[in-house]
C-alpha cells in the first residue's frame, strides 16, 4: 500500500467488523506503512443517532464514540501492518485505553483520526491516536487491543 492510497467505505467494510450505525469511519484518507500511520475521516452529522440524547440543545459527540472511532482506525492500521492476520477477519478486543479530551466535537465537524502503530504483533497491538478538528487536537489516546483469530470449522 502506498502513501497516497485512500479507501472508500466498501474497502473499509472489508476490514472492519462494525456496521451502521456503529461504523465511525467514512473514509481512509492516508495509509503510510513506513510511518506506521493511517489517517481516517468521520463526518459528524446531525443524523448521527447519538446526538438525539447527547445533548439535545447542545449536541456534543460522546467521548466513548470518539474512542470507538479511534479504535476502529486502530484496526485499520493493524490491517495495513498485519494484512495476513487481518485477512482472516479476526475478532478485535479493546484492552487498555488512556484518553484525554481537550475540546468538544460538534455537528458539522470533520473528525480526523490519526493513528500510529507503536507495537503491532500478530495477536495484539498498541497505538497512539489523535482526533483532530480543523487541525486542532480534540482528543488523544493510547489504545491497546487484542486480536483473536477465529478457528475454522472443519
Short mmCIF file of C-alpha atoms in Angstrom, two decimals:
data_model
loop_
_atom_site.label_atom_id
_atom_site.label_comp_id
_atom_site.label_asym_id
_atom_site.label_seq_id
_atom_site.Cartn_x
_atom_site.Cartn_y
_atom_site.Cartn_z
CA UNK A 1 0.00 0.00 0.00
CA UNK A 2 1.38 3.37 -0.91
CA UNK A 3 1.23 6.65 0.95
CA UNK A 4 -1.31 8.32 -1.31
CA UNK A 5 -3.79 5.47 -1.14
CA UNK A 6 -7.24 6.26 0.20
CA UNK A 7 -10.01 3.79 0.96
CA UNK A 8 -13.72 4.17 0.31
CA UNK A 9 -16.45 2.75 2.52
CA UNK A 10 -16.53 -0.56 0.62
CA UNK A 11 -12.85 -1.25 1.33
CA UNK A 12 -13.27 -0.11 4.95
CA UNK A 13 -16.10 -2.62 5.40
CA UNK A 14 -13.84 -5.39 4.09
CA UNK A 15 -11.60 -4.75 7.13
CA UNK A 16 -13.84 -3.50 9.94
CA UNK A 17 -16.43 -5.80 11.52
CA UNK A 18 -18.60 -2.83 12.59
CA UNK A 19 -21.62 -1.77 10.54
CA UNK A 20 -24.03 1.17 10.56
CA UNK A 21 -24.97 2.70 12.96
CA UNK A 22 -21.76 1.69 14.77
CA UNK A 23 -19.31 2.25 11.92
CA UNK A 24 -17.49 5.52 12.63
CA UNK A 25 -15.05 5.77 9.72
CA UNK A 26 -16.33 7.26 6.48
CA UNK A 27 -13.04 7.26 4.57
CA UNK A 28 -9.38 6.38 4.99
CA UNK A 29 -7.51 9.44 3.71
CA UNK A 30 -3.93 8.23 4.01
CA UNK A 31 -2.06 4.98 4.53
CA UNK A 32 1.64 5.19 5.33
CA UNK A 33 3.33 1.86 6.09
CA UNK A 34 6.75 3.47 6.58
CA UNK A 35 5.45 5.78 9.33
CA UNK A 36 3.09 3.03 10.55
CA UNK A 37 0.25 5.52 10.30
CA UNK A 38 -3.26 5.90 8.94
CA UNK A 39 -5.45 8.97 8.74
CA UNK A 40 -9.20 8.44 8.69
CA UNK A 41 -12.25 10.69 8.42
CA UNK A 42 -15.55 10.70 10.31
CA UNK A 43 -18.08 13.26 9.12
CA UNK A 44 -20.04 14.36 12.18
CA UNK A 45 -23.64 14.99 11.11
CA UNK A 46 -26.95 15.85 12.76
CA UNK A 47 -28.17 12.43 11.58
CA UNK A 48 -25.75 10.58 13.90
CA UNK A 49 -28.01 8.69 16.30
CA UNK A 50 -26.12 9.61 19.48
CA UNK A 51 -26.96 13.32 19.16
CA UNK A 52 -30.62 12.61 19.91
CA UNK A 53 -29.83 12.33 23.62
CA UNK A 54 -26.33 13.84 23.95
CA UNK A 55 -27.31 16.69 24.38
CA UNK A 56 -30.46 17.77 22.51
CA UNK A 57 -30.00 21.55 22.91
CA UNK A 58 -26.18 21.42 22.61
CA UNK A 59 -25.23 18.30 20.62
CA UNK A 60 -21.75 17.04 21.52
CA UNK A 61 -20.16 13.82 20.25
CA UNK A 62 -19.76 11.48 23.26
CA UNK A 63 -16.19 10.73 24.32
CA UNK A 64 -16.91 6.99 24.17
CA UNK A 65 -17.84 7.34 20.48
CA UNK A 66 -14.64 9.29 19.77
CA UNK A 67 -12.66 6.47 21.41
CA UNK A 68 -14.60 3.88 19.37
CA UNK A 69 -13.77 5.80 16.16
CA UNK A 70 -10.09 5.83 17.17
CA UNK A 71 -10.30 2.10 17.99
CA UNK A 72 -11.76 1.42 14.53
CA UNK A 73 -8.90 3.42 12.97
CA UNK A 74 -6.56 1.24 15.07
CA UNK A 75 -7.97 -1.84 13.33
CA UNK A 76 -7.21 -0.16 10.00
CA UNK A 77 -3.57 0.43 10.99
CA UNK A 78 -3.38 -3.18 12.18
CA UNK A 79 -4.74 -4.35 8.81
CA UNK A 80 -2.13 -2.28 6.98
CA UNK A 81 0.76 -3.64 9.07
CA UNK A 82 -0.51 -7.23 9.51
CA UNK A 83 -2.58 -7.92 6.37
CA UNK A 84 -2.07 -11.69 6.59
CA UNK A 85 -3.80 -11.70 10.00
CA UNK A 86 -6.45 -9.10 9.12
CA UNK A 87 -7.42 -11.10 6.03
CA UNK A 88 -8.65 -13.90 8.33
CA UNK A 89 -11.26 -11.46 9.77
CA UNK A 90 -10.27 -11.96 13.42
CA UNK A 91 -12.14 -10.64 16.44
CA UNK A 92 -10.70 -7.46 17.96
CA UNK A 93 -10.88 -6.76 21.68
CA UNK A 94 -10.32 -3.37 23.21
CA UNK A 95 -7.81 -3.53 26.04
CA UNK A 96 -6.48 -0.56 27.95
CA UNK A 97 -7.39 2.98 26.94
CA UNK A 98 -5.78 6.12 28.31
CA UNK A 99 -7.50 9.19 26.87
CA UNK A 100 -7.58 12.95 27.24
CA UNK A 101 -10.39 15.06 25.82
CA UNK A 102 -9.48 18.65 25.02
CA UNK A 103 -12.44 20.15 23.12
CA UNK A 104 -15.99 19.13 22.24
CA UNK A 105 -16.80 17.70 18.81
CA UNK A 106 -19.98 19.14 17.35
CA UNK A 107 -22.38 18.67 14.45
CA UNK A 108 -20.75 19.71 11.19
CA UNK A 109 -17.20 18.89 12.28
CA UNK A 110 -14.94 16.65 10.26
CA UNK A 111 -13.19 14.40 12.76
CA UNK A 112 -9.74 13.43 11.51
CA UNK A 113 -8.40 10.27 13.17
CA UNK A 114 -4.60 9.82 13.10
CA UNK A 115 -3.36 6.51 14.40
CA UNK A 116 0.27 5.46 14.75
CA UNK A 117 1.09 1.79 15.30
CA UNK A 118 3.58 1.72 18.17
CA UNK A 119 3.68 -2.02 18.76
CA UNK A 120 1.83 -4.32 16.37
CA UNK A 121 2.02 -8.09 16.89
CA UNK A 122 0.01 -10.90 15.30
CA UNK A 123 -2.28 -11.16 18.34
CA UNK A 124 -2.18 -7.66 19.87
CA UNK A 125 -1.28 -4.07 19.33
CA UNK A 126 -0.83 -0.69 20.92
CA UNK A 127 -1.26 2.63 19.17
CA UNK A 128 -1.03 6.34 19.72
CA UNK A 129 -4.19 8.01 18.45
CA UNK A 130 -5.17 11.62 17.84
CA UNK A 131 -8.59 13.02 16.99
CA UNK A 132 -8.47 16.44 15.31
CA UNK A 133 -10.96 19.03 14.10
CA UNK A 134 -9.67 21.80 11.81
CA UNK A 135 -6.08 20.76 12.59
CA UNK A 136 -6.56 21.08 16.36
CA UNK A 137 -6.29 18.06 18.66
CA UNK A 138 -9.65 17.48 20.37
CA UNK A 139 -8.75 14.10 21.92
CA UNK A 140 -5.70 11.90 22.25
CA UNK A 141 -5.37 8.32 23.42
CA UNK A 142 -3.12 5.35 23.81
CA UNK A 143 -5.06 2.23 22.96
CA UNK A 144 -4.11 -1.42 23.49
CA UNK A 145 -6.10 -4.20 21.87
CA UNK A 146 -6.12 -7.94 21.44
CA UNK A 147 -6.67 -9.94 18.26
CA UNK A 148 -8.27 -13.39 18.31
CA UNK A 149 -8.08 -15.45 15.16
CA UNK A 150 -11.24 -17.47 14.64
CA UNK A 151 -10.98 -21.23 14.45
CA UNK A 152 -12.01 -22.76 11.16
CA UNK A 153 -14.92 -25.17 11.25
CA UNK A 154 -13.99 -28.47 9.61
#
